[in-house]
Structure formats: structure tokens, C-alpha cells
Coordinates of N, CA and C in Angstrom, one line a residue:
X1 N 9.6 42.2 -7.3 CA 8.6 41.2 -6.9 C 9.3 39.9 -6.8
X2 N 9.1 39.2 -5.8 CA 9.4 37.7 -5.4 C 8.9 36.9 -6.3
X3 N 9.5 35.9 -6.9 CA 8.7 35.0 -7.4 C 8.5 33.9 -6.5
X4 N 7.0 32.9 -7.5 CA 6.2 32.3 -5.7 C 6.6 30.8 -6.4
X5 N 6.2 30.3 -5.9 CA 7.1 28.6 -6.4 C 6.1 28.2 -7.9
X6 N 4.7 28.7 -7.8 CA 3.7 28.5 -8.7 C 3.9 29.2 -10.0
X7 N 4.6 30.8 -9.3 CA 5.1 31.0 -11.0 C 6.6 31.1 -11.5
X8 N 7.4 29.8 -10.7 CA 8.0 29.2 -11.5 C 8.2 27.9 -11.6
X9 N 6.8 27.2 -11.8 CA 6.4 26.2 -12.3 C 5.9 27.0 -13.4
X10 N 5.4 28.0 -13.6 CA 4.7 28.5 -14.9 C 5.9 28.6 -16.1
X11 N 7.0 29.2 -15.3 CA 8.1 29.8 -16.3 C 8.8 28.5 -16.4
X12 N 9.1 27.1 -15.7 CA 9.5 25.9 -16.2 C 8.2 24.9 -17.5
X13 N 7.3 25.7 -17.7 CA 6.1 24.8 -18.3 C 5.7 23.7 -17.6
X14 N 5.7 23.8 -16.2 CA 4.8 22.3 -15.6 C 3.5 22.9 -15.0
X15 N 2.8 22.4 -15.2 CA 1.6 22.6 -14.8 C 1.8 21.2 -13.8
X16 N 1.0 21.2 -12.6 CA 0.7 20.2 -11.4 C -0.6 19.4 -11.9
X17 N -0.8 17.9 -12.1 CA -1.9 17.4 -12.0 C -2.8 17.3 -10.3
X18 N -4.2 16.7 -11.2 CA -4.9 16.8 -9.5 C -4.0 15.6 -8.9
X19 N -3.6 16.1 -7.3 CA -3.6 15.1 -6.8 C -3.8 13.3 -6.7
X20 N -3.3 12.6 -7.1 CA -4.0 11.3 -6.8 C -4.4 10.8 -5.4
X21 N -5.6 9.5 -5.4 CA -5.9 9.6 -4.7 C -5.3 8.4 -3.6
X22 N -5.0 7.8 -2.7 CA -3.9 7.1 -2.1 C -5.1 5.4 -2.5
X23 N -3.9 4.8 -2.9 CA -4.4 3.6 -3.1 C -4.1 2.3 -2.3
X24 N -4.4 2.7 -1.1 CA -4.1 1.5 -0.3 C -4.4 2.4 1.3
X25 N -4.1 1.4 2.4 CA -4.6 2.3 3.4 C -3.8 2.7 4.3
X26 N -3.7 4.0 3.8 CA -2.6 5.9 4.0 C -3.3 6.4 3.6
X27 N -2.5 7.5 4.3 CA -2.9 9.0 3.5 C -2.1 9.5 2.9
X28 N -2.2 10.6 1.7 CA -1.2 11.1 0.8 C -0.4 12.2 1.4
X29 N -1.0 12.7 3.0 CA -0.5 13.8 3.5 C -0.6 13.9 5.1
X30 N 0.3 13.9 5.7 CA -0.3 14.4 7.3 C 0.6 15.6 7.5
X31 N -0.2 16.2 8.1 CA 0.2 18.1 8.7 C 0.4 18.1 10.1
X32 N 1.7 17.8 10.6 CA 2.1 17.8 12.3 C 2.6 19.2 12.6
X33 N 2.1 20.3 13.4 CA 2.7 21.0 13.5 C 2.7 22.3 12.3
X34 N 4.4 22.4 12.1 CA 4.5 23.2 11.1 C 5.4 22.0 10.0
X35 N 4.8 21.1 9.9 CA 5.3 20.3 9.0 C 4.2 19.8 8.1
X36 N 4.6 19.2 6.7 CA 4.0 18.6 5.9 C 4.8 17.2 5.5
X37 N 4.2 15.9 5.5 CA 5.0 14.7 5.3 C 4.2 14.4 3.7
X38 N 4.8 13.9 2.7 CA 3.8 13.7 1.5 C 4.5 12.6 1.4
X39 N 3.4 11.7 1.0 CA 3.6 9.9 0.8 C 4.6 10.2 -0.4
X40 N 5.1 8.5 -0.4 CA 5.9 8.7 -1.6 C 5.0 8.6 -2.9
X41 N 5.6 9.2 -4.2 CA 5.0 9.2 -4.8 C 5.1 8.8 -6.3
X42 N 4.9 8.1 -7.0 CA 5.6 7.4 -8.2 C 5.3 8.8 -9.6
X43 N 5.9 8.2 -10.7 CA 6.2 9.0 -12.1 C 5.4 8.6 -12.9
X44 N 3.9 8.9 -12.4 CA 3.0 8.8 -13.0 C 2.7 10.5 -14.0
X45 N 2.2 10.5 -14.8 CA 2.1 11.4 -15.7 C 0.7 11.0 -16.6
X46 N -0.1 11.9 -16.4 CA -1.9 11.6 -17.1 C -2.2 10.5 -16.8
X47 N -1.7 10.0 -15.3 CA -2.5 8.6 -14.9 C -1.7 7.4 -15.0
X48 N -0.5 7.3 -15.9 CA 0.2 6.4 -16.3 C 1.8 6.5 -15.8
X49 N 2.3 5.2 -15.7 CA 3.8 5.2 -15.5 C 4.5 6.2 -16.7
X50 N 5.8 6.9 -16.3 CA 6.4 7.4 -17.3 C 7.0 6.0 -18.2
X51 N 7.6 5.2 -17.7 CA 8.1 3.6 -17.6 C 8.3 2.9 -16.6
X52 N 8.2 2.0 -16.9 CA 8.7 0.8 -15.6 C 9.5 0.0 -16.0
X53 N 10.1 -0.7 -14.7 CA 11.4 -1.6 -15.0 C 12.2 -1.0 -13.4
X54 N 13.7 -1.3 -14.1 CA 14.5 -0.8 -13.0 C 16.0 -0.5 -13.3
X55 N 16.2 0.4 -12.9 CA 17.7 0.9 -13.4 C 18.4 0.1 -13.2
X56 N 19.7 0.1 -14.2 CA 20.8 -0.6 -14.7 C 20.1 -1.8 -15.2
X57 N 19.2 -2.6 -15.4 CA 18.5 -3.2 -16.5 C 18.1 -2.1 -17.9
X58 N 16.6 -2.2 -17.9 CA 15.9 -1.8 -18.9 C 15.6 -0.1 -18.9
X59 N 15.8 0.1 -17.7 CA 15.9 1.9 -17.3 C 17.4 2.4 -17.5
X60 N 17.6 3.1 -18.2 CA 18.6 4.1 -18.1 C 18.8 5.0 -17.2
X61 N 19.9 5.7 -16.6 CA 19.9 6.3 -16.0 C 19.4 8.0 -16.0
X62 N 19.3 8.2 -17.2 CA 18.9 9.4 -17.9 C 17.3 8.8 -18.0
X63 N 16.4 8.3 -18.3 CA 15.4 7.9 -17.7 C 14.7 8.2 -15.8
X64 N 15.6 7.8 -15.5 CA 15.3 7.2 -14.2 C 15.2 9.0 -13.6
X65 N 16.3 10.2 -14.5 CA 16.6 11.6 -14.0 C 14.9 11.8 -14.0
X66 N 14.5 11.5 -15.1 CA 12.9 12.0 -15.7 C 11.7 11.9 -14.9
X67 N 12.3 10.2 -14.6 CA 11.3 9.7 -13.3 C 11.2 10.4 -11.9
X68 N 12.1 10.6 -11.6 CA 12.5 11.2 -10.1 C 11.8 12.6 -10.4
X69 N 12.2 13.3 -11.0 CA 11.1 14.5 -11.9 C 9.6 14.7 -11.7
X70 N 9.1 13.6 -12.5 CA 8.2 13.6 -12.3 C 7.1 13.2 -10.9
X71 N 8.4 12.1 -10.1 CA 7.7 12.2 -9.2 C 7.4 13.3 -8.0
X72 N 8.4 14.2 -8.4 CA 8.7 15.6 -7.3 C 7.3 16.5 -7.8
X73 N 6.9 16.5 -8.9 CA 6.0 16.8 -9.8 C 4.4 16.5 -9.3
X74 N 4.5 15.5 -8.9 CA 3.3 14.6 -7.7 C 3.2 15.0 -6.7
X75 N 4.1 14.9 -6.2 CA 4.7 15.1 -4.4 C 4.3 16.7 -4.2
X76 N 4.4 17.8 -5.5 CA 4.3 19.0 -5.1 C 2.5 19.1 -5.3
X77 N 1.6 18.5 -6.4 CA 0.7 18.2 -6.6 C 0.0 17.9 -5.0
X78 N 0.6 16.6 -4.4 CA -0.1 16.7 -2.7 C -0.2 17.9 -2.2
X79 N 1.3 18.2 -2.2 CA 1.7 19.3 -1.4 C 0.6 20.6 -1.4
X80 N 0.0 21.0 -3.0 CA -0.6 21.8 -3.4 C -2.3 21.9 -3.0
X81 N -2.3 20.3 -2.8 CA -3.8 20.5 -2.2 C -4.4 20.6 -0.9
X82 N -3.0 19.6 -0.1 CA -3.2 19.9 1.3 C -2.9 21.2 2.0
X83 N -2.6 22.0 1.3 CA -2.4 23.5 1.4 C -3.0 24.5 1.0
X84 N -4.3 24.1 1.1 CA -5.7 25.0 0.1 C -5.1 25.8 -1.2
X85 N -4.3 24.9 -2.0 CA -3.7 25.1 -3.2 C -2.6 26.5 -3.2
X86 N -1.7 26.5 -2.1 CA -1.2 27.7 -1.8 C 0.2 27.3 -1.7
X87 N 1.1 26.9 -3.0 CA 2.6 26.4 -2.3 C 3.5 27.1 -1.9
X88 N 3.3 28.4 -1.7 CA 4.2 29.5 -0.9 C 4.2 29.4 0.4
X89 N 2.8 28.5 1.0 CA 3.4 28.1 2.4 C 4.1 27.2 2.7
X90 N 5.1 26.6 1.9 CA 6.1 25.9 1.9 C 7.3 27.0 2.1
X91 N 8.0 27.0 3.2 CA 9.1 27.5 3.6 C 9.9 27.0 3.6
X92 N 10.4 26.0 3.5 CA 11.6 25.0 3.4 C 11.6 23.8 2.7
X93 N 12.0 23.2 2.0 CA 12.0 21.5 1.6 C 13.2 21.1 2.6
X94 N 12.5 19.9 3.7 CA 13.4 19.6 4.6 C 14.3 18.5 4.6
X95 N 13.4 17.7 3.8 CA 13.6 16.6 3.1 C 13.3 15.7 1.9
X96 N 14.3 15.1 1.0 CA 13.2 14.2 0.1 C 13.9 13.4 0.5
X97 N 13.3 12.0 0.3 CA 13.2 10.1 0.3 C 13.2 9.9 -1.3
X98 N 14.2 9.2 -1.8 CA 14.2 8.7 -2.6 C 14.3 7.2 -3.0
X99 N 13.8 6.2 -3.7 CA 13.7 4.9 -3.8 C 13.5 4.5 -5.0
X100 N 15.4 3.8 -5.4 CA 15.4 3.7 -6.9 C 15.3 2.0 -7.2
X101 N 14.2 1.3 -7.9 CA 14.3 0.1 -8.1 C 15.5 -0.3 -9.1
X102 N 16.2 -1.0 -8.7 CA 17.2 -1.1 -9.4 C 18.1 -2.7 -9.3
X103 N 19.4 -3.0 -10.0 CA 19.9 -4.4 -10.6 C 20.6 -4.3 -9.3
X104 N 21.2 -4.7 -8.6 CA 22.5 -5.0 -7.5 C 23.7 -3.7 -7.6
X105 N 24.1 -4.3 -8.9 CA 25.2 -3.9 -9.7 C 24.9 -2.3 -10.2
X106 N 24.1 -1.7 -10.1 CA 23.6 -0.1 -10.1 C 23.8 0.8 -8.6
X107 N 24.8 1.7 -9.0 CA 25.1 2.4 -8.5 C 25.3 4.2 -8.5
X108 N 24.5 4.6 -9.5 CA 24.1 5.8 -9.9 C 23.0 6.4 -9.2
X109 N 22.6 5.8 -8.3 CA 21.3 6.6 -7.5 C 21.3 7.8 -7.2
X110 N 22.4 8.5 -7.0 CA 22.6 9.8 -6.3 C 22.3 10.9 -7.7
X111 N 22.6 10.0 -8.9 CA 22.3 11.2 -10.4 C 20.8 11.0 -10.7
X112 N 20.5 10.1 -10.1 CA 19.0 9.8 -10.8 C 18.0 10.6 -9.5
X113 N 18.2 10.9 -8.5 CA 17.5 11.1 -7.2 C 17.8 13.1 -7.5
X114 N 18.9 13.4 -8.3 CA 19.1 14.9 -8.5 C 17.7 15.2 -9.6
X115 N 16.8 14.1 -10.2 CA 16.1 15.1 -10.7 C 15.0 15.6 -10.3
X116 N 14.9 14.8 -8.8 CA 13.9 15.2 -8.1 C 14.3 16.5 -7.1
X117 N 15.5 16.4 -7.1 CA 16.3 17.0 -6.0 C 16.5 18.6 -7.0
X118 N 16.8 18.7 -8.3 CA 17.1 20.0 -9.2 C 15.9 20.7 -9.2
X119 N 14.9 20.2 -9.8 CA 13.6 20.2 -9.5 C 13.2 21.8 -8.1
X120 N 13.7 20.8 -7.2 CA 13.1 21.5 -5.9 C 13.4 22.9 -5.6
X121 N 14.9 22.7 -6.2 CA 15.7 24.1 -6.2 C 15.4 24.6 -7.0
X122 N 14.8 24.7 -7.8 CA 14.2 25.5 -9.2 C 13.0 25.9 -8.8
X123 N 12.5 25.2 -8.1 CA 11.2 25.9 -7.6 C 10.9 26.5 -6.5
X124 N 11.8 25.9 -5.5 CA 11.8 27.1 -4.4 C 13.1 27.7 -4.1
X125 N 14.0 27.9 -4.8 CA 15.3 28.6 -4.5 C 15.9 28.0 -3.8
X126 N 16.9 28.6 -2.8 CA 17.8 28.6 -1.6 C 16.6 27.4 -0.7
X127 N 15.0 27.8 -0.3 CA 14.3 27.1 0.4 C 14.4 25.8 0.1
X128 N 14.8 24.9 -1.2 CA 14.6 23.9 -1.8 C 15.8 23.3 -1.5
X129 N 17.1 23.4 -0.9 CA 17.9 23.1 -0.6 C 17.9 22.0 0.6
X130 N 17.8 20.8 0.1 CA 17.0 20.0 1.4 C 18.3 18.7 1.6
X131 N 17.8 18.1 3.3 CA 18.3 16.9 3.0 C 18.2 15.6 2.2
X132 N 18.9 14.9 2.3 CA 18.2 13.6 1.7 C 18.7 12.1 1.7
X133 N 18.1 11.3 1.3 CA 18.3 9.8 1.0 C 17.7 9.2 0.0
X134 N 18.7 8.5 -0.7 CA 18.7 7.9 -1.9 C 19.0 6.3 -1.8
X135 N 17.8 5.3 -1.8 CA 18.1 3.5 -1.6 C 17.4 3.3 -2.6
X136 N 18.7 2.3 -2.9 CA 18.2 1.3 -4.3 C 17.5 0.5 -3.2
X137 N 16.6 -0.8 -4.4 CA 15.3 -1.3 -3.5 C 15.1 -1.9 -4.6
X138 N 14.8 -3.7 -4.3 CA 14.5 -4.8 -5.7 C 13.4 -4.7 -6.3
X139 N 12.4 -3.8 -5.9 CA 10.9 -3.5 -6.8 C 10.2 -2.5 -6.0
X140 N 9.3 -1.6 -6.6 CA 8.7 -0.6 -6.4 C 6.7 -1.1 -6.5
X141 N 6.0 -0.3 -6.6 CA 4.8 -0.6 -6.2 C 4.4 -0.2 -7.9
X142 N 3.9 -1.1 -8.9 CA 3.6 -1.6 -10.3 C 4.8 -1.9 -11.0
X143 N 5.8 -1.6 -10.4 CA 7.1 -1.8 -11.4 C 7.4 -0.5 -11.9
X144 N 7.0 0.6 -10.9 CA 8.2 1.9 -10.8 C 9.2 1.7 -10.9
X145 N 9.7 2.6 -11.8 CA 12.1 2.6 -11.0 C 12.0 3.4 -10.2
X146 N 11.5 4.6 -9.9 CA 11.7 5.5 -8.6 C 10.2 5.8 -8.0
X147 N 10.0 6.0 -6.8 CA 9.1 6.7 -5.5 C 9.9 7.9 -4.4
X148 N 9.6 8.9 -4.8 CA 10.1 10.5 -4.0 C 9.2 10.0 -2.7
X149 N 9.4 10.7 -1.9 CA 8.6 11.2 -0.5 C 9.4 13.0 -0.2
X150 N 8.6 13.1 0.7 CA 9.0 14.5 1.0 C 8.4 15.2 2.4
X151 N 9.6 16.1 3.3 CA 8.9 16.7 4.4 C 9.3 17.9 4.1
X152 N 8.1 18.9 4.5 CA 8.3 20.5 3.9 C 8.0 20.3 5.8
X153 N 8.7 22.0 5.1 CA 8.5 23.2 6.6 C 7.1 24.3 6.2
X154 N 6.2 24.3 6.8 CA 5.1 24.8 6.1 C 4.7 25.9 7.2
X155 N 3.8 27.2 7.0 CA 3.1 28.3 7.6 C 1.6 28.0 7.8

């Protein structure tokens, strides 16, 4: 038996929150094609920042892994709804966008964007193997240190 991306979020202990809902004017998802685009999405956890700040200040980089995390965590949460809750029609992660708020002098983006990036491969195997981009950026939207985005290949 295959395992489906949903039961190995069960066997990592994450359960998906609902969706949030887009706060500003976007959408959290558009479906072109055989594509899925999911806004970027911050490291929010029961409604709240994990932390805020910005790496190489007050964020650690071991922090910032957590954040990126959590926001893949989100991004699968869209993903899960605009898909009549079915993440097996995700066939590929084609890409994630990463955006680490951070000091000048920080240059670790590429370790802190792997925990959105380890994440993906843990949940969809070989499929999760995506491209990507990783930009530091002087502030984020409440004083995030990271915002994911993501484009799946979807059925």
C-alpha cells in the first residue's frame, strides 16, 4: 500500500489547520490548468505568529528552520482545501518561494528555507522534490521572519 501525503502527516504528528482566510485583496489559491499557485503563507500556528523579528538579529537560525515549517504547514492547509480536501492530487511540488526577513549581514537563507523544503519531501517523497528560491527581504507582513509560497502540479 502507497502511502498518501495525509498519512504521512499522520505518522509526522501534524495535523493541518483550517485554512486561513486571505487578509487583504487576493486570493489564497488560483487553479490554472493543472496547476495550483498558494499565496505566500506566514508561521502562524493557532492563529498566532510562531515569532517575529528577523534572522541574524533576534531570530535564530534554528528558529527561522521552525518557521519555514510551519509555514509549509499553511501552504499545505490551502492546498488541502482548494482540493476538496484531497492532497493526493498533488502530483508534484514544482515549486516553493521562500522570503526570509532578515539583517543585511545574514546569510543562512538556504538552511532556514530547508525546513520548508524537508518538510515537502517527507510528505510527498521523490514528488516533493521541487525547485526553488530563497530572498532575504527587510520586513515581512506583521513582522514574520519567513513567508513560503508554493506551485503544485495537481489532477
Amino acid at each position: 500500500m502507497t502511502a498518501t501525503p495525509e498519512s504521512r502527516l499522520a505518522a509526522l504528528d501534524i495535523t493541518l489547520p483550517v485554512a486561513a482566510a486571505p487578509v487583504a485583496n487576493y486570493v489564497t489559491t488560483v487553479r490554472t490548468g493543472n496547476l495550483l499557485v498558494v499565496s505566500g503563507q506566514l508561521p502562524l500556528v493557532d492563529g498566532k505568529l510562531l515569532i517575529t523579528g528577523k534572522l541574524g538579529d533576534e531570530v535564530s537560525a534554528h528558529a527561522g528552520v521552525a518557521c519555514a515549517r510551519a509555514c509549509l504547514i499553511n501552504v499545505l492547509a490551502q492546498a488541502k482545501a482548494a482540493l476538496d480536501g484531497d492532497l493526493s492530487r498533488i502530483t508534484r511540488v514544482v515549486r516553493l518561494g521562500g522570503f526570509i526577513a532578515c539583517t543585511p549581514e545574514f546569510t543562512d537563507h538556504a538552511t532556514v528555507m530547508n525546513g520548508a523544503s524537508d518538510l515537502a519531501v517527507d510528505v510527498f517523497g521523490d514528488a516533493g522534490r521541487h525547485a526553488r528560491s530563497t530572498i532575504g527581504v527587510p520586513s515581512l507582513p506583521v513582522n514574520a521572519p519567513v513567508e513560503v509560497e508554493a506551485l503544485f502540479e495537481i489532477v
